[in-house]
Amino acid sequence: AQKVTQAQTEISVVEKEDVTLDCVYETRDTTYYLFWYKQPPSGELVFLIRRNSFDEQNEISGRYSWNFQKSTSSFNFTITASQVVDSAVYFCALGMEYGNKLVFGAGTILRVKS
Amino acid sequence: DTEVTQTPKHLVMGMTNKKSLKCEQHMGHRAMYWYKQKAKKPPELMFVYSYEKLSINESVPSRFSPECPNSSLLNLHLHALQPEDSALYLCASSQFREVNTEAFFGQGTRLTVV
């Protein structure tokens, strides 16, 4: 069975601090996909990144970076120099090779205070 | 155009009412989805349409009836709902169903059943 665990329910930081959101996943499949989505108060889920299981390269996009480690089944997300606009719920999700059903983690509420 | 548009944004309906939620995308995506999201919970998949045919129904009660009139439109018909059906209903689309690609989400319809 597939499972995604986001152990941090809520994180509060002060603007300009760095923050890391943890994501641990479980699957027996060798081919799978990992995603991060951001859900601001307006409601829509905003796609941030997709990573397949064969690509363990870390990725950086502006202030965002992702660390994928298959050895620990983790796909952590770091925001550098956080801003108030980063305040949102962040979901990590796992998808299988076939079909497009995403298994979401419970989400982490990030509050960035000015 | 990378938008998924959902209407209405908010809906209040009585338990005897019939209403419909609408979703539209013009990205040429051939897979469309309905998700239900309760407060402080992750989205839960309800239905998947692939090439305008229903391919996944996650054991959703029959009071929810999806419809895909064409490749750009997805409807969710609601009838005889219960107060516990109050939630954010999210529509999403992705390029294909068979290959796991990122899904684009709409802003959702916030439904309240009274």
mmCIF file of C-alpha atoms in Angstrom:
data_model
loop_
_atom_site.group_PDB
_atom_site.id
_atom_site.type_symbol
_atom_site.label_atom_id
_atom_site.label_comp_id
_atom_site.label_asym_id
_atom_site.label_seq_id
_atom_site.Cartn_x
_atom_site.Cartn_y
_atom_site.Cartn_z
ATOM 1 C CA ALA A 1 0.000 0.000 0.000
ATOM 2 C CA GLN A 2 1.112 3.540 -0.637
ATOM 3 C CA LYS A 3 1.362 6.076 2.140
ATOM 4 C CA VAL A 4 2.699 9.586 2.614
ATOM 5 C CA THR A 5 3.547 10.988 6.021
ATOM 6 C CA GLN A 6 3.992 14.666 6.747
ATOM 7 C CA ALA A 7 4.781 14.611 10.438
ATOM 8 C CA GLN A 8 4.777 18.382 10.883
ATOM 9 C CA THR A 9 1.193 19.526 11.305
ATOM 10 C CA GLU A 10 2.036 23.205 11.585
ATOM 11 C CA ILE A 11 5.201 25.285 11.402
ATOM 12 C CA SER A 12 5.562 28.954 12.294
ATOM 13 C CA VAL A 13 8.589 30.964 11.264
ATOM 14 C CA VAL A 14 9.563 34.583 11.055
ATOM 15 C CA GLU A 15 10.121 36.122 7.672
ATOM 16 C CA LYS A 16 13.569 35.466 6.167
ATOM 17 C CA GLU A 17 14.052 32.273 8.130
ATOM 18 C CA ASP A 18 14.706 29.070 6.240
ATOM 19 C CA VAL A 19 12.189 26.286 6.753
ATOM 20 C CA THR A 20 12.146 22.606 5.778
ATOM 21 C CA LEU A 21 8.967 20.613 5.311
ATOM 22 C CA ASP A 22 9.385 16.880 5.742
ATOM 23 C CA CYS A 23 7.812 14.166 3.627
ATOM 24 C CA VAL A 24 8.259 10.428 4.062
ATOM 25 C CA TYR A 25 6.630 7.980 1.696
ATOM 26 C CA GLU A 26 5.987 4.258 1.522
ATOM 27 C CA THR A 27 5.599 2.171 -1.595
ATOM 28 C CA ARG A 28 6.753 -1.191 -2.883
ATOM 29 C CA ASP A 29 6.758 -0.029 -6.487
ATOM 30 C CA THR A 30 10.076 0.727 -8.158
ATOM 31 C CA THR A 31 8.599 3.377 -10.435
ATOM 32 C CA TYR A 32 6.693 6.161 -8.762
ATOM 33 C CA TYR A 33 6.355 9.920 -8.744
ATOM 34 C CA LEU A 34 6.545 12.423 -5.937
ATOM 35 C CA PHE A 35 4.893 15.811 -5.933
ATOM 36 C CA TRP A 36 4.663 18.897 -3.815
ATOM 37 C CA TYR A 37 1.621 21.151 -3.987
ATOM 38 C CA LYS A 38 0.937 24.459 -2.280
ATOM 39 C CA GLN A 39 -2.597 25.367 -1.206
ATOM 40 C CA PRO A 40 -2.985 29.054 -0.352
ATOM 41 C CA PRO A 41 -6.123 30.324 1.414
ATOM 42 C CA SER A 42 -7.790 30.849 -1.971
ATOM 43 C CA GLY A 43 -8.146 27.080 -2.250
ATOM 44 C CA GLU A 44 -6.477 25.904 -5.423
ATOM 45 C CA LEU A 45 -3.594 23.480 -5.282
ATOM 46 C CA VAL A 46 -0.569 24.925 -7.006
ATOM 47 C CA PHE A 47 1.841 22.429 -8.515
ATOM 48 C CA LEU A 48 5.428 22.968 -7.322
ATOM 49 C CA ILE A 49 7.431 19.960 -8.422
ATOM 50 C CA ARG A 50 7.256 16.411 -9.800
ATOM 51 C CA ARG A 51 10.084 13.974 -9.347
ATOM 52 C CA ASN A 52 10.272 10.397 -10.629
ATOM 53 C CA SER A 53 11.819 7.628 -8.614
ATOM 54 C CA PHE A 54 14.831 7.270 -10.878
ATOM 55 C CA ASP A 55 15.923 10.864 -10.550
ATOM 56 C CA GLU A 56 17.520 11.494 -7.192
ATOM 57 C CA GLN A 57 19.087 14.781 -8.161
ATOM 58 C CA ASN A 58 18.210 17.572 -5.832
ATOM 59 C CA GLU A 59 16.487 20.512 -7.415
ATOM 60 C CA ILE A 60 16.557 24.216 -6.757
ATOM 61 C CA SER A 61 14.049 26.696 -8.110
ATOM 62 C CA GLY A 62 14.582 30.190 -6.788
ATOM 63 C CA ARG A 63 14.011 30.078 -3.033
ATOM 64 C CA TYR A 64 12.660 26.534 -3.212
ATOM 65 C CA SER A 65 14.743 23.387 -3.066
ATOM 66 C CA TRP A 66 13.947 19.724 -2.786
ATOM 67 C CA ASN A 67 15.990 16.876 -1.348
ATOM 68 C CA PHE A 68 15.040 13.407 -2.570
ATOM 69 C CA GLN A 69 16.638 10.482 -0.749
ATOM 70 C CA LYS A 70 15.461 7.015 -1.723
ATOM 71 C CA SER A 71 17.540 5.450 1.055
ATOM 72 C CA THR A 72 15.320 7.107 3.646
ATOM 73 C CA SER A 73 12.186 7.346 1.455
ATOM 74 C CA SER A 74 12.099 11.076 1.967
ATOM 75 C CA PHE A 75 11.352 14.016 -0.284
ATOM 76 C CA ASN A 76 11.876 17.137 1.790
ATOM 77 C CA PHE A 77 11.124 20.683 0.723
ATOM 78 C CA THR A 78 13.094 23.721 1.869
ATOM 79 C CA ILE A 79 12.096 27.338 1.499
ATOM 80 C CA THR A 80 15.018 29.732 1.863
ATOM 81 C CA ALA A 81 14.446 33.235 3.199
ATOM 82 C CA SER A 82 10.745 32.645 3.741
ATOM 83 C CA GLN A 83 8.214 35.342 2.939
ATOM 84 C CA VAL A 84 4.711 36.037 4.199
ATOM 85 C CA VAL A 85 3.344 34.971 0.801
ATOM 86 C CA ASP A 86 4.716 31.494 1.461
ATOM 87 C CA SER A 87 2.064 31.005 4.132
ATOM 88 C CA ALA A 88 -0.093 28.130 2.947
ATOM 89 C CA VAL A 89 -0.755 24.443 3.394
ATOM 90 C CA TYR A 90 1.821 22.302 1.645
ATOM 91 C CA PHE A 91 1.002 18.790 0.508
ATOM 92 C CA CYS A 92 3.394 16.063 -0.488
ATOM 93 C CA ALA A 93 1.867 13.426 -2.754
ATOM 94 C CA LEU A 94 2.806 10.067 -4.229
ATOM 95 C CA GLY A 95 1.683 8.763 -7.605
ATOM 96 C CA MET A 96 2.182 5.394 -9.214
ATOM 97 C CA GLU A 97 3.531 4.615 -12.660
ATOM 98 C CA TYR A 98 0.130 3.778 -14.069
ATOM 99 C CA GLY A 99 -2.991 5.689 -13.373
ATOM 100 C CA ASN A 100 -3.120 9.147 -12.001
ATOM 101 C CA LYS A 101 -4.349 8.626 -8.472
ATOM 102 C CA LEU A 102 -2.373 10.723 -6.051
ATOM 103 C CA VAL A 103 -1.932 9.702 -2.441
ATOM 104 C CA PHE A 104 -1.624 12.876 -0.414
ATOM 105 C CA GLY A 105 0.025 13.421 2.921
ATOM 106 C CA ALA A 106 -1.962 15.161 5.632
ATOM 107 C CA GLY A 107 -0.379 18.488 4.768
ATOM 108 C CA THR A 108 1.767 20.955 6.703
ATOM 109 C CA ILE A 109 0.443 24.392 7.564
ATOM 110 C CA LEU A 110 3.212 26.952 7.164
ATOM 111 C CA ARG A 111 2.745 30.343 8.809
ATOM 112 C CA VAL A 112 5.317 32.988 8.004
ATOM 113 C CA LYS A 113 5.100 36.046 10.248
ATOM 114 C CA SER A 114 6.460 39.458 9.356
ATOM 115 C CA ASP B 1 -3.627 29.144 -20.700
ATOM 116 C CA THR B 2 -2.822 26.898 -17.751
ATOM 117 C CA GLU B 3 -6.035 27.395 -15.866
ATOM 118 C CA VAL B 4 -8.712 25.132 -14.586
ATOM 119 C CA THR B 5 -11.839 27.176 -13.984
ATOM 120 C CA GLN B 6 -14.517 26.088 -11.552
ATOM 121 C CA THR B 7 -17.943 27.593 -11.026
ATOM 122 C CA PRO B 8 -19.497 28.545 -8.755
ATOM 123 C CA LYS B 9 -16.873 29.464 -6.168
ATOM 124 C CA HIS B 10 -19.351 29.126 -3.325
ATOM 125 C CA LEU B 11 -22.616 27.190 -3.147
ATOM 126 C CA VAL B 12 -25.155 26.779 -0.382
ATOM 127 C CA MET B 13 -27.834 24.185 -1.005
ATOM 128 C CA GLY B 14 -30.565 22.451 0.903
ATOM 129 C CA MET B 15 -30.723 18.714 1.282
ATOM 130 C CA THR B 16 -33.566 18.448 -1.240
ATOM 131 C CA ASN B 17 -31.955 20.650 -3.878
ATOM 132 C CA LYS B 18 -30.355 19.633 -7.149
ATOM 133 C CA LYS B 19 -27.298 21.592 -8.206
ATOM 134 C CA SER B 20 -24.284 21.184 -10.475
ATOM 135 C CA LEU B 21 -20.643 22.091 -10.193
ATOM 136 C CA LYS B 22 -18.816 22.960 -13.380
ATOM 137 C CA CYS B 23 -15.184 22.670 -14.384
ATOM 138 C CA GLU B 24 -13.486 23.786 -17.581
ATOM 139 C CA GLN B 25 -9.962 23.541 -18.962
ATOM 140 C CA HIS B 26 -8.499 24.507 -22.331
ATOM 141 C CA MET B 27 -5.085 22.917 -22.044
ATOM 142 C CA GLY B 28 -5.993 19.940 -24.203
ATOM 143 C CA HIS B 29 -5.759 17.636 -21.211
ATOM 144 C CA ARG B 30 -7.463 14.289 -21.631
ATOM 145 C CA ALA B 31 -7.796 13.363 -17.966
ATOM 146 C CA MET B 32 -10.034 15.226 -15.545
ATOM 147 C CA TYR B 33 -10.700 14.630 -11.885
ATOM 148 C CA TRP B 34 -13.002 15.488 -9.026
ATOM 149 C CA TYR B 35 -11.572 15.660 -5.526
ATOM 150 C CA LYS B 36 -13.324 16.345 -2.228
ATOM 151 C CA GLN B 37 -11.470 18.141 0.538
ATOM 152 C CA LYS B 38 -12.788 18.487 4.064
ATOM 153 C CA ALA B 39 -11.404 21.199 6.308
ATOM 154 C CA LYS B 40 -7.836 20.575 7.485
ATOM 155 C CA LYS B 41 -7.643 17.349 5.464
ATOM 156 C CA PRO B 42 -5.925 16.417 2.206
ATOM 157 C CA PRO B 43 -7.919 16.092 -1.002
ATOM 158 C CA GLU B 44 -9.588 12.750 -1.608
ATOM 159 C CA LEU B 45 -10.102 11.455 -5.111
ATOM 160 C CA MET B 46 -13.730 10.943 -6.161
ATOM 161 C CA PHE B 47 -13.759 10.394 -9.923
ATOM 162 C CA VAL B 48 -11.371 10.231 -12.855
ATOM 163 C CA TYR B 49 -12.371 10.751 -16.470
ATOM 164 C CA SER B 50 -10.009 9.675 -19.194
ATOM 165 C CA TYR B 51 -10.808 10.610 -22.784
ATOM 166 C CA GLU B 52 -14.312 11.587 -21.641
ATOM 167 C CA LYS B 53 -15.015 8.176 -20.160
ATOM 168 C CA LEU B 54 -15.340 7.482 -16.460
ATOM 169 C CA SER B 55 -12.331 5.396 -15.501
ATOM 170 C CA ILE B 56 -12.268 5.596 -11.718
ATOM 171 C CA ASN B 57 -15.111 5.927 -9.235
ATOM 172 C CA GLU B 58 -13.788 5.760 -5.698
ATOM 173 C CA SER B 59 -16.980 4.259 -4.296
ATOM 174 C CA VAL B 60 -18.661 7.631 -4.233
ATOM 175 C CA PRO B 61 -22.358 7.682 -3.172
ATOM 176 C CA SER B 62 -24.811 7.972 -6.048
ATOM 177 C CA ARG B 63 -25.993 11.369 -4.839
ATOM 178 C CA PHE B 64 -22.857 12.592 -6.635
ATOM 179 C CA SER B 65 -23.122 12.104 -10.387
ATOM 180 C CA PRO B 66 -20.239 13.126 -12.665
ATOM 181 C CA GLU B 67 -20.574 13.984 -16.315
ATOM 182 C CA CYS B 68 -18.012 14.797 -18.991
ATOM 183 C CA PRO B 69 -19.846 16.372 -21.954
ATOM 184 C CA ASN B 70 -16.622 16.969 -23.894
ATOM 185 C CA SER B 71 -12.881 16.994 -23.431
ATOM 186 C CA SER B 72 -12.883 20.475 -21.902
ATOM 187 C CA LEU B 73 -15.799 20.230 -19.511
ATOM 188 C CA LEU B 74 -16.502 18.257 -16.380
ATOM 189 C CA ASN B 75 -19.641 18.520 -14.298
ATOM 190 C CA LEU B 76 -20.606 17.157 -10.917
ATOM 191 C CA HIS B 77 -24.345 16.856 -10.383
ATOM 192 C CA LEU B 78 -25.513 16.959 -6.792
ATOM 193 C CA HIS B 79 -28.809 15.655 -5.462
ATOM 194 C CA ALA B 80 -30.120 14.925 -1.983
ATOM 195 C CA LEU B 81 -26.854 15.751 -0.287
ATOM 196 C CA GLN B 82 -26.230 15.515 3.427
ATOM 197 C CA PRO B 83 -24.666 18.160 5.695
ATOM 198 C CA GLU B 84 -21.535 15.987 5.944
ATOM 199 C CA ASP B 85 -21.036 16.488 2.208
ATOM 200 C CA SER B 86 -20.110 20.095 2.916
ATOM 201 C CA ALA B 87 -16.535 20.485 1.673
ATOM 202 C CA LEU B 88 -14.286 22.076 -0.916
ATOM 203 C CA TYR B 89 -14.725 20.315 -4.254
ATOM 204 C CA LEU B 90 -11.678 20.525 -6.460
ATOM 205 C CA CYS B 91 -11.472 19.805 -10.137
ATOM 206 C CA ALA B 92 -8.139 18.930 -11.756
ATOM 207 C CA SER B 93 -6.833 17.989 -15.155
ATOM 208 C CA SER B 94 -3.690 16.367 -16.477
ATOM 209 C CA GLN B 95 -2.315 15.618 -19.882
ATOM 210 C CA PHE B 96 -2.883 11.897 -19.737
ATOM 211 C CA ARG B 97 -4.175 9.355 -17.308
ATOM 212 C CA GLU B 98 -1.871 6.532 -18.229
ATOM 213 C CA VAL B 99 1.353 8.368 -17.605
ATOM 214 C CA ASN B 100 1.696 10.063 -14.289
ATOM 215 C CA THR B 101 1.976 13.751 -14.985
ATOM 216 C CA GLU B 102 1.316 16.779 -12.891
ATOM 217 C CA ALA B 103 -2.271 17.715 -12.335
ATOM 218 C CA PHE B 104 -3.504 21.296 -12.522
ATOM 219 C CA PHE B 105 -6.170 22.195 -10.009
ATOM 220 C CA GLY B 106 -8.960 24.745 -10.011
ATOM 221 C CA GLN B 107 -9.755 27.006 -7.071
ATOM 222 C CA GLY B 108 -12.563 24.775 -6.010
ATOM 223 C CA THR B 109 -16.209 25.176 -5.111
ATOM 224 C CA ARG B 110 -16.870 25.596 -1.427
ATOM 225 C CA LEU B 111 -20.110 23.720 -0.847
ATOM 226 C CA THR B 112 -22.293 24.059 2.212
ATOM 227 C CA VAL B 113 -25.257 21.736 2.623
ATOM 228 C CA VAL B 114 -27.904 23.016 5.031
#
